[in-house]
Coordinates of C-alpha atoms and ligand atoms in Angstrom, one line a residue:
X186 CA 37.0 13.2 -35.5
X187 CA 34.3 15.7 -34.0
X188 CA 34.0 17.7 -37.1
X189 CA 33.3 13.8 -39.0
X190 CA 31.0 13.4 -35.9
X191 CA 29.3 16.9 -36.3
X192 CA 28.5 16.5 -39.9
X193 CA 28.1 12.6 -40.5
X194 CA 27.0 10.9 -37.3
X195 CA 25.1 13.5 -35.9
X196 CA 22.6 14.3 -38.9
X197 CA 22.3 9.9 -39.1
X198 CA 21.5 10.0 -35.7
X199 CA 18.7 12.3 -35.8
X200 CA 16.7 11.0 -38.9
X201 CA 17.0 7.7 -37.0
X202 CA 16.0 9.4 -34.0
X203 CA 13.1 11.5 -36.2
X204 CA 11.8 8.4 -38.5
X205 CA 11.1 5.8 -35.4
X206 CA 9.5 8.4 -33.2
X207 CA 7.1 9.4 -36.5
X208 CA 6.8 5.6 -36.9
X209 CA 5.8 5.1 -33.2
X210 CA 3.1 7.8 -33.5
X211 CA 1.9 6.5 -36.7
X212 CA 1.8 2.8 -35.2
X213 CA 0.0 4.4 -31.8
X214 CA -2.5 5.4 -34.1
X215 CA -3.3 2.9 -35.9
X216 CA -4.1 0.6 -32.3
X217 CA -7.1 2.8 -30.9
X218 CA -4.9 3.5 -27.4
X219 CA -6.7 5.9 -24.9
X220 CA -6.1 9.3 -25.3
X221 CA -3.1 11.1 -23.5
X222 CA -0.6 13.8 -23.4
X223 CA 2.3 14.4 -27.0
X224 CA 5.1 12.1 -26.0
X225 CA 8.7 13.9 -26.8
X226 CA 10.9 11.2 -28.5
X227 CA 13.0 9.1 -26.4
X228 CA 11.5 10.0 -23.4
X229 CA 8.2 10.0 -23.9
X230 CA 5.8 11.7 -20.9
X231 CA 8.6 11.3 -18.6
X232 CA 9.0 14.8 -17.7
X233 CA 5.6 15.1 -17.3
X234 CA 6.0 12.9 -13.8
X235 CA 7.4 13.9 -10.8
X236 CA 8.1 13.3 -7.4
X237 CA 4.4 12.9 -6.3
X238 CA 3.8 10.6 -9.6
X239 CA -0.3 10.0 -8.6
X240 CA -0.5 14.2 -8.3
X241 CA 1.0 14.5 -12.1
X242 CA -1.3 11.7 -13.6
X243 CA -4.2 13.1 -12.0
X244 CA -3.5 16.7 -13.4
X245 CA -3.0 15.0 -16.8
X246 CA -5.9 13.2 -16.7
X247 CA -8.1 16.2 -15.9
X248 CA -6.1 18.3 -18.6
X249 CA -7.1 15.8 -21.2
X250 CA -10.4 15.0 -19.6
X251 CA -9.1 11.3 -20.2
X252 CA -10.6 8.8 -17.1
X253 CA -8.7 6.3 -19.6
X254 CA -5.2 7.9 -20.5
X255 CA -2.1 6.6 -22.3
X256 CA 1.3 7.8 -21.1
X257 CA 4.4 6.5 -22.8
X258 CA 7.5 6.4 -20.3
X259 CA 10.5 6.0 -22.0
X260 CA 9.8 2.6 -24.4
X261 CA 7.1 1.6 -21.9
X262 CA 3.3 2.1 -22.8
X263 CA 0.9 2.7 -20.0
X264 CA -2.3 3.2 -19.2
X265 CA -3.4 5.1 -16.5
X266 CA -7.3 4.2 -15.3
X267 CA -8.7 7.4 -13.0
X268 CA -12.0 6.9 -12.8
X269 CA -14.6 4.8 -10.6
X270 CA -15.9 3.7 -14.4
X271 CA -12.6 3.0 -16.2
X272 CA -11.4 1.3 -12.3
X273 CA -14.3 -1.1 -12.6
X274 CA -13.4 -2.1 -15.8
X275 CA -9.9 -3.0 -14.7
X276 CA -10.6 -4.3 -11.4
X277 CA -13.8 -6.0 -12.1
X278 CA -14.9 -6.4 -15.6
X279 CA -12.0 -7.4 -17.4
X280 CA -10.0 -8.1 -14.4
X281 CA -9.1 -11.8 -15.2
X282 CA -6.5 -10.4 -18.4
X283 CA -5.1 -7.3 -16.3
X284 CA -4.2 -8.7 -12.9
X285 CA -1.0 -9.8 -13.6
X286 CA 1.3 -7.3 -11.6
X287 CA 3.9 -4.5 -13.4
X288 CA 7.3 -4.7 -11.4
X289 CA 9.6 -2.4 -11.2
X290 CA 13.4 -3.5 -11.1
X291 CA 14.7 -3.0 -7.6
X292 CA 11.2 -4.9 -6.2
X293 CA 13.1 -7.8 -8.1
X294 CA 16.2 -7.6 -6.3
X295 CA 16.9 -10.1 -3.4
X296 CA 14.9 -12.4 -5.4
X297 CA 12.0 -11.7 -3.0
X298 CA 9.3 -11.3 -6.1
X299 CA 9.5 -15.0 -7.3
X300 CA 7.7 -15.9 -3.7
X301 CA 6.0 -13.1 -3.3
X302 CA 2.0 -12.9 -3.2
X303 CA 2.0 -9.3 -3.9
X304 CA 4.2 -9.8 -7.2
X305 CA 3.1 -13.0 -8.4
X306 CA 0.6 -13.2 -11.7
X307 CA -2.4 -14.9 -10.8
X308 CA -1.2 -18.6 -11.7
X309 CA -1.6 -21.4 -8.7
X310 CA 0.9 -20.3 -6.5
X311 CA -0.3 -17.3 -5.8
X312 CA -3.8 -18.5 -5.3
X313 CA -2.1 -21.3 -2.9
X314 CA -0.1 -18.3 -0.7
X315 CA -3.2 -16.0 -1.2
X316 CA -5.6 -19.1 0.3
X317 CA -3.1 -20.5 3.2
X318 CA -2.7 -16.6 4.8
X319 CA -6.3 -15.9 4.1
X320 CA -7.7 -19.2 6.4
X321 CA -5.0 -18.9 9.0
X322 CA -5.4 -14.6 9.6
X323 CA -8.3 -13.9 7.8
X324 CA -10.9 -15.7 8.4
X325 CA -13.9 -15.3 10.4
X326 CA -12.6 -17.9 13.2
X327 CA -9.0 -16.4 13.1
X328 CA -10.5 -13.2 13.3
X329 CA -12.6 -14.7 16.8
X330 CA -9.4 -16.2 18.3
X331 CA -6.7 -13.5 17.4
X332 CA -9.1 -10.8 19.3
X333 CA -7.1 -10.8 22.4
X334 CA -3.8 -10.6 20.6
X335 CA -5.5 -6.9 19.1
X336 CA -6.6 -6.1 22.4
X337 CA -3.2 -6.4 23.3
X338 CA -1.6 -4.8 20.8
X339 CA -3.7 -1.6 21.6
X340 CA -3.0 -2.0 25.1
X341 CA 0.9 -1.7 24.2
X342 CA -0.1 1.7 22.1
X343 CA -1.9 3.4 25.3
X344 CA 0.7 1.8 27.7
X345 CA 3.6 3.5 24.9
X346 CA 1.7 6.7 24.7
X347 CA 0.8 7.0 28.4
X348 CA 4.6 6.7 29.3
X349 CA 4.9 10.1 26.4
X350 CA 2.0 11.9 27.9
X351 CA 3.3 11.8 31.8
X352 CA 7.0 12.9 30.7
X353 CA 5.5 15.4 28.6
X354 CA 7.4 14.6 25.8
X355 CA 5.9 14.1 22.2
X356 CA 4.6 11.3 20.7
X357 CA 5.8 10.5 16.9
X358 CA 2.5 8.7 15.9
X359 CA 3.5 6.6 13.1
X360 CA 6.3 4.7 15.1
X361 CA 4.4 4.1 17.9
X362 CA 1.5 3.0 15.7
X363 CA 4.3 0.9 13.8
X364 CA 5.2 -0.9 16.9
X365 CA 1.6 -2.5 18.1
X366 CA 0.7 -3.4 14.2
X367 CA 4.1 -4.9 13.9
X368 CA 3.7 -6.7 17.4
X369 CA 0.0 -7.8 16.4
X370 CA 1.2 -9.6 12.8
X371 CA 4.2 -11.1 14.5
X372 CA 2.1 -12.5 17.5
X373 CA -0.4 -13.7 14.5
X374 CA 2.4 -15.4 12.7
X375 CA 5.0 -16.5 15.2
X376 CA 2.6 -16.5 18.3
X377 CA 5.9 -14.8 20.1
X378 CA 6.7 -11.4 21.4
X379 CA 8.8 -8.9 18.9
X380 CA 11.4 -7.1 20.8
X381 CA 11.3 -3.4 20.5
X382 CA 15.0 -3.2 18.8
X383 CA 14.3 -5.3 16.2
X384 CA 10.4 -3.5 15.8
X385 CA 12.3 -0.3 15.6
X386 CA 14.9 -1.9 12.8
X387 CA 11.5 -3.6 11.0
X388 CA 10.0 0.3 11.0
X389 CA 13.3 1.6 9.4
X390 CA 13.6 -0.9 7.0
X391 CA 10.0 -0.6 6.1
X392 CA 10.3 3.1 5.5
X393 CA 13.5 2.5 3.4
X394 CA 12.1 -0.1 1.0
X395 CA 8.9 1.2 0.5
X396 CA 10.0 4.7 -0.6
X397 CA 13.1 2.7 -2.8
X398 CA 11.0 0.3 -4.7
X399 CA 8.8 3.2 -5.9
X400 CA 11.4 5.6 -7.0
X401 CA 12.2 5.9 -10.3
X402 CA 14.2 4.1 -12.0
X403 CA 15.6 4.7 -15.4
X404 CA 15.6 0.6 -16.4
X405 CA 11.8 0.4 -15.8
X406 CA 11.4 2.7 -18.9
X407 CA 13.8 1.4 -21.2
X408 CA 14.1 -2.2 -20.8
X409 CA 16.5 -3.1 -23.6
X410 CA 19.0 -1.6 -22.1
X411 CA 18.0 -2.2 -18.2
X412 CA 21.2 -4.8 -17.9
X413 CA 23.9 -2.1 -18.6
X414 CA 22.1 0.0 -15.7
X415 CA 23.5 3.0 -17.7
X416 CA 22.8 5.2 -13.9
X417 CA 24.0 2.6 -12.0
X418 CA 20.8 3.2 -10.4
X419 CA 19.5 -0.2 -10.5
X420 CA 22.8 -1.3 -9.0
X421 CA 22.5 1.2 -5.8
X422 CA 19.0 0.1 -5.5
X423 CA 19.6 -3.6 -5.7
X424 CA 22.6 -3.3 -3.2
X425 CA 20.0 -2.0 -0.9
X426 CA 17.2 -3.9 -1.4
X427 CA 19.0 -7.4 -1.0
X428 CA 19.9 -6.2 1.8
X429 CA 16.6 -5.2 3.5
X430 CA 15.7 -8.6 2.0
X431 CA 18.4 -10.9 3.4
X432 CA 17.6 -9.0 6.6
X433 CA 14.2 -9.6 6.9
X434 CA 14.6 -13.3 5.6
X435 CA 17.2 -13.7 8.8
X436 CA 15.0 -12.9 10.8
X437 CA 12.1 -15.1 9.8
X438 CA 14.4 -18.1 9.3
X439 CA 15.3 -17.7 13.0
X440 CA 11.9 -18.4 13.8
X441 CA 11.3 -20.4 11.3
X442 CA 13.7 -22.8 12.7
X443 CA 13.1 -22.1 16.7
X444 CA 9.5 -23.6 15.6
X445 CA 11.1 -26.7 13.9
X446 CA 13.2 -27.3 17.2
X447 CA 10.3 -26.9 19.4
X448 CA 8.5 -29.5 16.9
X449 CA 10.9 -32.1 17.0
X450 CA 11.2 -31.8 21.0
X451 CA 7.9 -32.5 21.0
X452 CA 6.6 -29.1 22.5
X453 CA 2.7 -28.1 21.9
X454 CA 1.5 -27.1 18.6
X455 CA 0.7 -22.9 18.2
X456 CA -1.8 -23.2 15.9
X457 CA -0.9 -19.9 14.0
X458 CA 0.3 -19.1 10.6
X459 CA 4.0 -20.5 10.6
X460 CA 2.5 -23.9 12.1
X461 CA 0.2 -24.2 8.8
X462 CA 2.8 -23.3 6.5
X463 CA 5.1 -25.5 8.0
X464 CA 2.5 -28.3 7.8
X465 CA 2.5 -28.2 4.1
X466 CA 6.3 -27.6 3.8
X467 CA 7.4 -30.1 0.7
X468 CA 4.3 -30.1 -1.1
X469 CA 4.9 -29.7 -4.5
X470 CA 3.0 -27.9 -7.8
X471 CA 4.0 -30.5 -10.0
X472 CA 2.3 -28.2 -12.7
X473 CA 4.0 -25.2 -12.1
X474 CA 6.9 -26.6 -11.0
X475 CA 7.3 -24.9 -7.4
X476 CA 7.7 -26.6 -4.1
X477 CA 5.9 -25.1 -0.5
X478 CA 9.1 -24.8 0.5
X479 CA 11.3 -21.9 3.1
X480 CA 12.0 -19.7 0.7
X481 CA 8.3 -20.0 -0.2
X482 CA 7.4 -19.5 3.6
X483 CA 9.5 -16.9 4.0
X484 CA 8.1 -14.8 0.9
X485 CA 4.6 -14.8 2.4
X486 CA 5.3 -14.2 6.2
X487 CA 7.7 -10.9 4.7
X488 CA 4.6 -9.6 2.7
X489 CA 2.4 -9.7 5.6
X490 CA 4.7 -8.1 8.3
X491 CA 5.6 -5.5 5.6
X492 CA 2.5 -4.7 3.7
X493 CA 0.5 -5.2 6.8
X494 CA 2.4 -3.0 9.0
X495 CA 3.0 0.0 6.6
X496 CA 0.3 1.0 5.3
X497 CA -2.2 0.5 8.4
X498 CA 0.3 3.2 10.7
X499 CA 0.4 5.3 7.4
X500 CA -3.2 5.5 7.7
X501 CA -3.6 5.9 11.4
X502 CA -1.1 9.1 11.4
X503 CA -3.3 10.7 8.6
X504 CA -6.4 10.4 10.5
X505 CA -4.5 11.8 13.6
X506 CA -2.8 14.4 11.5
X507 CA -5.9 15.5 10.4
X508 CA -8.5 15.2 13.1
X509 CA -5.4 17.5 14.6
X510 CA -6.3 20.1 11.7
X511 CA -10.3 19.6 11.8
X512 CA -10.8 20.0 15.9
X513 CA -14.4 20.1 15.1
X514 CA -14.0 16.4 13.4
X515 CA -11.6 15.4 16.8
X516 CA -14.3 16.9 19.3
X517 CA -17.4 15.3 17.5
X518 CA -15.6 11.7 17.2
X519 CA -14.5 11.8 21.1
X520 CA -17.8 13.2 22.3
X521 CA -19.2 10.0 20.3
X522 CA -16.9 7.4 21.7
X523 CA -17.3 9.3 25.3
X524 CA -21.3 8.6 25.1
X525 CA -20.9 4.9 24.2
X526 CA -18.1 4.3 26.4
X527 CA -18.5 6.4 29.5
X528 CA -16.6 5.9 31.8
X529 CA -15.0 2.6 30.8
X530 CA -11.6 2.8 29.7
X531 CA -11.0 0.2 27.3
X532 CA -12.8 -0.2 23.8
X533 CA -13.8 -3.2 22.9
X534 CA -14.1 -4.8 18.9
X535 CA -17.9 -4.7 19.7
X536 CA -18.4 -0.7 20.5
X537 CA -17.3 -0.1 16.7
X538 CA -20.3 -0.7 15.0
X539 CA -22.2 1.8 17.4
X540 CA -19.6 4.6 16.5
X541 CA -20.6 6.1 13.1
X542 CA -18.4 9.2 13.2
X543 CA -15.2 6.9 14.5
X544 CA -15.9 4.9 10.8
X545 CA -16.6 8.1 9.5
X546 CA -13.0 9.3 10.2
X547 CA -11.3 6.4 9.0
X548 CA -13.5 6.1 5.2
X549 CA -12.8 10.0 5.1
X550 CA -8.8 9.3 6.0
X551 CA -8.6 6.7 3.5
X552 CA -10.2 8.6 0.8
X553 CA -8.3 11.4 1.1
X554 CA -4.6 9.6 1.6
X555 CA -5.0 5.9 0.3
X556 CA -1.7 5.0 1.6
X557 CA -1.2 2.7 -1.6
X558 CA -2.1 5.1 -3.7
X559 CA -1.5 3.8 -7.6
X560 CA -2.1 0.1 -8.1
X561 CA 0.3 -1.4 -10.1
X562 CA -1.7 -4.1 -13.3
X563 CA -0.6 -5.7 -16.6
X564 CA -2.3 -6.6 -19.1
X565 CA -1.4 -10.3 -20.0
X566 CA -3.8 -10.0 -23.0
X567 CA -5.5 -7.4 -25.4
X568 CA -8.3 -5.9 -23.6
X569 CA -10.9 -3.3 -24.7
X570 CA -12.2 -1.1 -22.4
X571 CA -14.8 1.9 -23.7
X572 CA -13.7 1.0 -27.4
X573 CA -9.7 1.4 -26.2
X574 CA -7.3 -0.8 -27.1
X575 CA -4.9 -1.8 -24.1
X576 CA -2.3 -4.0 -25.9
X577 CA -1.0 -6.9 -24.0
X578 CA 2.3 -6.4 -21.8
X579 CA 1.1 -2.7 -21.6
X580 CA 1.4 -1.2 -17.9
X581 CA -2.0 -0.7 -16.2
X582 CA -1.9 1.8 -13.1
X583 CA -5.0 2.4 -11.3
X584 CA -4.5 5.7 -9.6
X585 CA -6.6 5.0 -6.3
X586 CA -5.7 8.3 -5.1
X587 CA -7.4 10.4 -8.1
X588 CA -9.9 8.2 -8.1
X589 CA -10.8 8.5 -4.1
X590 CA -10.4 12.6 -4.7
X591 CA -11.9 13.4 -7.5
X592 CA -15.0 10.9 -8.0
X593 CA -18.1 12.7 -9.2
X594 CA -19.9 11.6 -6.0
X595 CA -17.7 13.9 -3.6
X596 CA -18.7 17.2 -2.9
X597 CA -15.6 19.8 -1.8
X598 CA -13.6 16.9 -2.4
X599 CA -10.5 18.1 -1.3
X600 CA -11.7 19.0 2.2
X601 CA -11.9 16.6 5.1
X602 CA -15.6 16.2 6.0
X603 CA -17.3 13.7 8.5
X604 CA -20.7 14.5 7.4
X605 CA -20.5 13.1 3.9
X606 CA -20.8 10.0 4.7
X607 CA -23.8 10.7 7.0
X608 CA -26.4 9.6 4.4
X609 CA -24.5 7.5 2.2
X610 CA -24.1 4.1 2.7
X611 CA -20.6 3.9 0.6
X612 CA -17.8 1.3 2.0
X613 CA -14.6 0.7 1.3
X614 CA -14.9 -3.3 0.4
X615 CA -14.3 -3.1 -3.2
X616 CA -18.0 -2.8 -4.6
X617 CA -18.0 1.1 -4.6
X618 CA -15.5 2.2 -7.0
X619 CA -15.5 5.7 -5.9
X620 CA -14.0 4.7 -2.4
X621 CA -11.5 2.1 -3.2
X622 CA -8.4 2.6 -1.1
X623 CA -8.1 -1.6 -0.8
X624 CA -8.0 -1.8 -4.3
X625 CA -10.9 -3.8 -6.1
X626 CA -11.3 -7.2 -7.6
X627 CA -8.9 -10.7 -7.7
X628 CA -6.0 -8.7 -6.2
X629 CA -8.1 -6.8 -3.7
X630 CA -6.2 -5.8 -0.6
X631 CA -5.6 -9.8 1.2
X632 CA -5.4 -8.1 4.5
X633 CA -8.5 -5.9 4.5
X634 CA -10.8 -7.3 7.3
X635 CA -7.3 -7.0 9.6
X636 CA -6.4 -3.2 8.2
X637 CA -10.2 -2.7 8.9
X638 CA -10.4 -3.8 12.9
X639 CA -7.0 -2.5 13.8
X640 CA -7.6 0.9 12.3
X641 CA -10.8 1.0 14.4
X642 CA -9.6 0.1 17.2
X643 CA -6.5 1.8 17.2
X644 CA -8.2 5.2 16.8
X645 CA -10.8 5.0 19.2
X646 CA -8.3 4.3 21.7
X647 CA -6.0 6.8 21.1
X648 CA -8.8 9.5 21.1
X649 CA -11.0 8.0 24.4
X650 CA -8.1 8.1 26.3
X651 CA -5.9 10.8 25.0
X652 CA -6.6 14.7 24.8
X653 CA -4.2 15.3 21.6
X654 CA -2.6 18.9 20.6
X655 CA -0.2 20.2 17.8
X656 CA 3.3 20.9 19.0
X657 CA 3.6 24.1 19.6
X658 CA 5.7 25.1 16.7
X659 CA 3.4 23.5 14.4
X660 CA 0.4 25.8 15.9
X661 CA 2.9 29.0 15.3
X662 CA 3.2 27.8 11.7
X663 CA -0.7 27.6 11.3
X664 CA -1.0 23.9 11.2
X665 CA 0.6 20.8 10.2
X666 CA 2.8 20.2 7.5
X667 CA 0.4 17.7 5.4
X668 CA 3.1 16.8 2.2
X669 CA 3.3 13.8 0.9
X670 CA 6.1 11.1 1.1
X671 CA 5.6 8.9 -2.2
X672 CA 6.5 5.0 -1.9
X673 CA 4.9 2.0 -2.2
X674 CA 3.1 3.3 1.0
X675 CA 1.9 7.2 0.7
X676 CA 3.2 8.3 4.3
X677 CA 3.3 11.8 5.6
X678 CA 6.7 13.5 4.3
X679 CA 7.4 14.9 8.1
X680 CA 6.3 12.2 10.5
X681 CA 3.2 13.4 12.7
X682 CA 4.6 14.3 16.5
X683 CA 1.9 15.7 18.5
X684 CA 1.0 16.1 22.6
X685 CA -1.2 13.6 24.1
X686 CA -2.5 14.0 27.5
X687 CA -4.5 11.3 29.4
X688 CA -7.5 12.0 30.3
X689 CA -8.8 8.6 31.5
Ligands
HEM2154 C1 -4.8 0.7 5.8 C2 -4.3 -0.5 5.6 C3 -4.1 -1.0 4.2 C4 -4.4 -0.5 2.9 C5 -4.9 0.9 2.6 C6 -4.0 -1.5 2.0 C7 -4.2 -1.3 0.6 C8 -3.8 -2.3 -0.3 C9 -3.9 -2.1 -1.8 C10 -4.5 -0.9 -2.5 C11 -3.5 -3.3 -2.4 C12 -3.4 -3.5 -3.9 C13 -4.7 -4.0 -4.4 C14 -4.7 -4.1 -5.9 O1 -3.7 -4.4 -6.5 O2 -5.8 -4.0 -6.5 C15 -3.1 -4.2 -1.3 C16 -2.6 -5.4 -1.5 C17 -2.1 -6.2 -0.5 N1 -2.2 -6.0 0.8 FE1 -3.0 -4.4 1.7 N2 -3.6 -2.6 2.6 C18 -3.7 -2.4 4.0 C19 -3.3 -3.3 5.0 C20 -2.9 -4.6 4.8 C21 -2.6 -5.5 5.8 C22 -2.9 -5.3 7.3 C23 -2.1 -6.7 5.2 C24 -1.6 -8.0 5.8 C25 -1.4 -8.2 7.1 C26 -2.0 -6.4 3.8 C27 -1.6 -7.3 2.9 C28 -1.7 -7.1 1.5 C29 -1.2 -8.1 0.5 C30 -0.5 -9.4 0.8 C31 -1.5 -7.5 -0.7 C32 -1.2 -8.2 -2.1 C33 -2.5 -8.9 -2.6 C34 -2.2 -9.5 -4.0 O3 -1.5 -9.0 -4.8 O4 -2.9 -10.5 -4.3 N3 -2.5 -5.1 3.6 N4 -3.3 -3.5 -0.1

C-alpha cells in the first residue's frame, strides 16, 4: 500500500499540486493585482506573518516598496493598503464598494456578528444601529449632558489611584483605566452604577476576546474546508467565544429587563441609550427583513461597552508607558497643566483646549500604538485603485499602524516626540490620512468624539495629580518592557504597573 502510495498517488498529487499553483500565478497575472511577495503553493504568504501580523506587512510592504501590496493567505487574496495615498483611496475615494467588513471565523461564533455594528456591511441596519448610538452618546447635546457622568468617572480613577499611592503599592494602569471607561459607558447606557466584580470580569473578558478573535485561524485561509475545522481550532475558539458572548448578553438582558420592570411600574424615564432602543423595540426593516428587536439591542450596547472600553485604556497605558520613558515629555506636559490649573485640583472638559502639549501626548500615543491597528475591509465590488485591480470578495486590510509610523510626513518616526506636532496643524478626525488611528471614511471609529474627551481628561488628571515613577525593577532593567500584545486591540504585552504619588 505505501509503496502504491509512494509511486502512484504521490507523483498525482504533486502535478495536481504543481499545475493549479502555475494556473493561480498565471490567472494572478492576467488581473493587474498590486504587487507583493512569491506565494509558496498551498500556503501562500502565510509564513511570511507572524505573531505581530501589522509588523510583518509593514516590513513586506517596504521590502517591495508596494503602499498597495497583494498577499495570498492560504486560498484567500488580500490586499494590504500602507500608505496615507493608497488609505484614502480605500477609506475615502472608493470607500462605498470596500466597506463591507472581512470576518474572521471565531468573531462569528455566539452569533454576535449578525447584530453587530462593527461587523455588519453597510446595508440599513447598520446605518439604523450606527444612527440610534450616534444621537443618544454622540451627539453634541449627549455630549453636554453626559459631562458629569465623565467627571465622575475620572473622579473614581484619582479616588482608585489615591487609595494605590498612600499604601504604596503599584498601580496596574490599564485596569484601573479599564474600570472608569467601563463605569462611564455603562452609566451612559444603563444610567446605573457597574459593580467592581463584574468591571473586573468585563476587563478579563475583554482581554480574552480581543486577543482570540484576532489570532489566527487556519479556516479564515482556507474556506472550503473551514467546516471540518481540520485544527479543531475554530472549535476551541468558538467554545470560548460563545461563551464570552452569552456572558456578556446575561448581563445586558438583566438590565435590559430591570428597565422594562421599572417601565411598566411606572417609574421615571432615564433618558439614556437603553430607554431609546427600547423605544423603538418591534420596529421592523420590512426590506431587509430584520426587527429592532433584544437580540438587536443587545448587539449594539456589547459593541459599545467592548469596543469603547478597550481600546481607550489601551491607549491611556501607552501614553503612561511612555511619558514614563520620555521624562522630558512627562515634565513638559505637567509643568503645562500645572500653569493652567494652579492650584485647583480638578480638570475640567474646558482646560483641554488650552493644553497643547496634553493633545500633543495623546496624537503622538496614538500614532505610535493605534490600539486598532489593521482595519479590517472587503471589497463587495471590483475596484481600481492606481491602475490595480482589487477583485471583489478580496480582503482589504488597512494597516493603520504602518501607516501612522512610517508616513512621509514624520520625521524620526519611530521616536516619541511632543514637538512635532508643534507647527502642524494635523488631527486625528479622519481627513489627515497620515494620522488615522480612528480609521477614515463610512466606518470611521463611531465612538471618536467619546475616545477623544475621555483620553483627555483621563490623562491630565492622572498627571496633575500624580507624581508617576517606573517600578523599581523596571528602572534596573533600563526601562519599560514596550512589546506588543496583538488583538483586535494592540495592548501592551506586560501590563503597565508603575508608582504614583499624590502630589495635590
Ligand atoms: C482610543 C480609543 C479608540 C480608538 C483608537 C478606536 C479606533 C477604532 C478604529 C480604527 C475603528 C475601525 C474604523 C474602520 O474600520 O475604518 C473603530 C471602529 C469602531 N469603534 Fe472605535 N476606537 C476607540 C474608541 C471607541 C469608543 C470609546 C467607542 C464606543 C463607545 C468605539 C466604538 C467603535 C465602533 C462601534 C466601531 C465600529 C464602527 C463601524 O464598523 O461602523 N470606539 N474604532
Amino acid at each position: 500500500m505505501a509503496a502504491f502510495f509512494l509511486a502512484v498517488a504521490l507523483p498525482i498529487l504533486l502535478v495536481v499540486l504543481i499545475s493549479s499553483y502555475a494556473l493561480q500565478l498565471f490567472h494572478d497575472s492576467r488581473r493587474r493585482l498590486p504587487p507583493g511577495p512569491w506565494p509558496l503553493p498551498l500556503i501562500g504568504n502565510l509564513h511570511q506573518l507572524d505573531r505581530l501580523p501589522h509588523r510583518a506587512m509593514a516590513r513586506l510592504a517596504a521590502r517591495h516598496g508596494a503602499p498597495l501590496m497583494s498577499l495570498r493567505l492560504g486560498a484567500v487574496l488580500a490586499v494590504v493598503a500602507s500608505s496615507p495615498d493608497t488609505a484614502r483611496e480605500v477609506l475615502q475615494r472608493r470607500n462605498a464598494d470596500v466597506a463591507a467588513r472581512s470576518i474572521g471565523d471565531s468573531m462569528r461564533a455566539g452569533g454576535h456578528c449578525d447584530s453587530s455594528v462593527l461587523c455588519l456591511p453597510l446595508r440599513r441596519r447598520w446605518r439604523a444601529l450606527r444612527r440610534l448610538s450616534a444621537a443618544e452618546l454622540f451627539s453634541p447635546p449627549r455630549h453636554r449632558d453626559t459631562e458629569p457622568l465623565r467627571r465622575e468617572a475620572v473622579s473614581g480613577l484619582v479616588f482608585l489611584v489615591s487609595g494605590h499611592a498612600s499604601r504604596g503599592a503599584a498601580v496596574d494602569v490599564g485596569r484601573a483605566a479599564h474600570a472608569a471607561a467601563l463605569g462611564l459607558l455603562w452609566r451612559a447606557v444603563f444610567s446605573g452604577d457597574l459593580d467592581a466584580a463584574t468591571a473586573g470580569e468585563v476587563s478579563d473578558i475583554v482581554g480574552e476576546a480581543s486577543v482570540l478573535a484576532a489570532g489566527p485561524n487556519v479556516s479564515d485561509f482556507f474556506p472550503a474546508v473551514a467546516p471540518a475545522d481540520l485544527q479543531v481550532v475554530r472549535q476551541r475558539m468558538a467554545r470560548r467565544m460563545e461563551k464570552l458572548v452569552a456572558w456578556t448578553y446575561m448581563v445586558i438582558d438583566q438590565q435590559i429587563e430591570l428597565r422594562r420592570r421599572r417601565r411598566t411600574a411606572g417609574e421615571p424615564r432615564k433618558n439614556d441609550l437603553l430607554d431609546a432602543a427600547l423605544d423603538m423595540e418591534g420596529e421592523v426593516d420590512e426590506g431587509e427583513g430584520w426587527a429592532m428587536n433584544q437580540d438587536a439591542i443587545r448587539g449594539m450596547l456589547m459593541d459599545l461597552l467592548v469596543a469603547g472600553s478597550g481600546s481607550t485604556t489601551s491607549t491611556i497605558e501607552w501614553a503612561m508607558a511612555e511619558l514614563l520613558q520620555n521624562p522630558r515629555c512627562m515634565a513638559q506636559v505637567q509643568d503645562e497643566i500645572k500653569g493652567v490649573l494652579g492650584t485647583r485640583r480638578h480638570v475640567e472638559e474646558h482646560d483641554i483646549s488650552k493644553l497643547p502639549y496634553l493633545q500633543a501626548v495623546v496624537k503622538e500615543t496614538l500614532r505610535l500604538h493605534p490600539t486598532v491597528p489593521i482595519g479590517l475591509n472587503k471589497a463587495e465590488a471590483t475596484v481600481e485603485i492606481h491602475g490595480y485591480k482589487i477583485p471583489e470578495g478580496t480582503t482589504v486590510y488597512v494597516n493603520l499602524w504602518d501607516i501612522c509610523r512610517r508616513a512621509k510626513a514624520w520625521d524620526e518616526p519611530e521616536e516619541f516626540m511632543l514637538e512635532r506636532f508643534d507647527k502642524d496643524d494635523v488631527n486625528f478626525l479622519g481627513t489627515n490620512f497620515e494620522l488615522i488611528p480612528f480609521g477614515a471614511g463610512r466606518r470611521i471609529c463611531l465612538g471618536m468624539p467619546l475616545a477623544e474627551r475621555m483620553l483627555h481628561l483621563m490623562l491630565a488628571s492622572l498627571l496633575h495629580r500624580f507624581e508617576w515613577t517606573m517600578l523599581p525593577e523596571d528602572g534596573q532593567q533600563g526601562g519599560l518592557d514596550m512589546a506588543e500584545q496583538f488583538g483586535l486591540v494592540l495592548s501592551m504585552a506586560t501590563p503597565l504597573r508603575a508608582v504614583a504619588r499624590e502630589i495635590l
